[in-house]
Every structure is written in C-alpha cells, then in structure tokens.
Amino acid sequence: MPEMTFTVQWPNGCRQQCYSPSLVVRDHLTVGTRYEIADFVQRSRLALTEASDRVRAKYGFACTSAAATLREIETTAAVFDRGTVHVLDLGGAR
C-alpha cells in the first residue's frame, strides 16, 4: 500500500507535514486550495479514517500513524478561532 505525506500551512504561517498510509488523501484535498479550518479538519478526518480502514482491510489492524496524524491536525486546529489552511503539497508515494 503506497504511503504519502502532505504539507499544509496554518493561518499563522506554520507548516505541518502530515502522514497518510494511503494516497486516498488526494480524493479529499487539492494542492493550492485554502480550506476553512473546520472544513480542512473534516476532510482530513474522512481521508485519514478511510486510509486507516484500508490498512485494516489489508492487514487486519488500523493504522496508528494515521490516527496520530489526525490528532495532530485536530490539536493544531483547536488553537485557531478562524482562518484557512493552505494545502501546499500532496507528496508522492513513499
């Protein structure tokens, strides 16, 4: 199963590199797009849950790294009252 990383920029300018065990993130996020924070978190939640479910279907267990990435995204998002998250890169398979 191809893994990938994706890079986003938060409203304060900080960049975050995120991990997914599947390329499914490309179905939920688009490079160059700015998403309202709540929308970005929801899209990330859907993508990373789907990615983890794919790992479970193939290997019999969920991906803890996808869950950790989602927690990091949710924790970072909680800091901001408003703003957008800019998707800078949807990296290739690793």
Short mmCIF file of C-alpha atoms in Angstrom, two decimals:
data_model
loop_
_atom_site.label_atom_id
_atom_site.label_comp_id
_atom_site.label_asym_id
_atom_site.label_seq_id
_atom_site.Cartn_x
_atom_site.Cartn_y
_atom_site.Cartn_z
CA MET A 1 0.00 0.00 0.00
CA PRO A 2 1.61 3.30 -1.02
CA GLU A 3 2.16 5.81 1.75
CA MET A 4 2.30 9.56 1.29
CA THR A 5 2.95 12.80 3.08
CA PHE A 6 1.14 16.07 2.57
CA THR A 7 2.15 19.56 3.65
CA VAL A 8 -0.18 22.29 4.85
CA GLN A 9 0.24 25.83 6.08
CA TRP A 10 -1.80 27.06 9.05
CA PRO A 11 -3.15 30.62 9.44
CA ASN A 12 -0.11 31.65 11.50
CA GLY A 13 2.26 30.62 8.69
CA CYS A 14 3.50 27.42 10.34
CA ARG A 15 3.84 24.45 8.05
CA GLN A 16 2.95 20.93 9.03
CA GLN A 17 3.92 17.75 7.25
CA CYS A 18 1.30 15.04 7.65
CA TYR A 19 1.42 11.29 7.02
CA SER A 20 -1.13 9.00 5.38
CA PRO A 21 -0.77 5.25 4.83
CA SER A 22 -2.75 5.64 1.59
CA LEU A 23 -2.99 8.00 -1.37
CA VAL A 24 -6.71 8.48 -0.59
CA VAL A 25 -5.92 11.96 0.75
CA ARG A 26 -5.78 13.07 -2.88
CA ASP A 27 -9.52 12.36 -3.09
CA HIS A 28 -10.23 14.82 -0.27
CA LEU A 29 -7.68 17.65 -0.60
CA THR A 30 -6.36 19.65 -3.55
CA VAL A 31 -2.95 21.31 -3.82
CA GLY A 32 -3.16 25.08 -3.79
CA THR A 33 -6.60 25.16 -2.19
CA ARG A 34 -7.30 27.03 1.02
CA TYR A 35 -9.85 25.37 3.27
CA GLU A 36 -11.63 26.91 6.24
CA ILE A 37 -10.21 25.22 9.32
CA ALA A 38 -13.35 23.22 10.16
CA ASP A 39 -13.63 22.03 6.55
CA PHE A 40 -9.96 21.03 6.47
CA VAL A 41 -10.29 19.06 9.71
CA GLN A 42 -13.39 17.28 8.42
CA ARG A 43 -11.74 16.44 5.10
CA SER A 44 -8.63 15.21 6.93
CA ARG A 45 -10.76 13.11 9.27
CA LEU A 46 -12.54 11.47 6.33
CA ALA A 47 -9.31 10.87 4.40
CA LEU A 48 -7.29 9.50 7.31
CA THR A 49 -10.14 7.32 8.54
CA GLU A 50 -10.54 5.88 5.05
CA ALA A 51 -6.77 5.35 4.83
CA SER A 52 -6.73 3.57 8.18
CA ASP A 53 -9.70 1.43 7.13
CA ARG A 54 -7.76 0.37 4.03
CA VAL A 55 -4.89 -0.72 6.26
CA ARG A 56 -7.34 -2.64 8.46
CA ALA A 57 -8.84 -4.39 5.42
CA LYS A 58 -5.42 -5.41 4.13
CA TYR A 59 -3.55 -6.20 7.36
CA GLY A 60 -6.25 -6.76 9.99
CA PHE A 61 -5.44 -3.72 12.16
CA ALA A 62 -5.92 0.03 11.97
CA CYS A 63 -3.07 2.42 11.23
CA THR A 64 -1.97 4.14 14.43
CA SER A 65 0.12 6.62 12.45
CA ALA A 66 -2.99 7.86 10.61
CA ALA A 67 -4.73 8.29 13.96
CA ALA A 68 -1.72 10.19 15.31
CA THR A 69 -1.70 12.49 12.28
CA LEU A 70 -5.40 13.21 12.76
CA ARG A 71 -4.82 14.03 16.44
CA GLU A 72 -2.02 16.43 15.47
CA ILE A 73 -4.27 18.15 12.93
CA GLU A 74 -7.14 18.43 15.43
CA THR A 75 -4.83 19.75 18.15
CA THR A 76 -3.33 22.38 15.86
CA ALA A 77 -6.75 23.41 14.54
CA ALA A 78 -8.05 23.95 18.08
CA VAL A 79 -5.59 26.84 18.52
CA PHE A 80 -7.29 28.96 15.85
CA ASP A 81 -10.63 30.76 16.11
CA ARG A 82 -10.81 31.20 12.34
CA GLY A 83 -8.72 31.24 9.20
CA THR A 84 -7.77 28.92 6.40
CA VAL A 85 -5.39 26.04 5.92
CA HIS A 86 -3.45 26.11 2.66
CA VAL A 87 -2.59 22.74 1.11
CA LEU A 88 0.94 23.19 -0.22
CA ASP A 89 1.83 19.69 -1.35
CA LEU A 90 0.33 16.25 -1.73
CA GLY A 91 3.55 14.34 -1.85
CA GLY A 92 4.08 11.25 -3.89
CA ALA A 93 4.08 7.70 -2.69
CA ARG A 94 6.84 6.74 -0.30
#
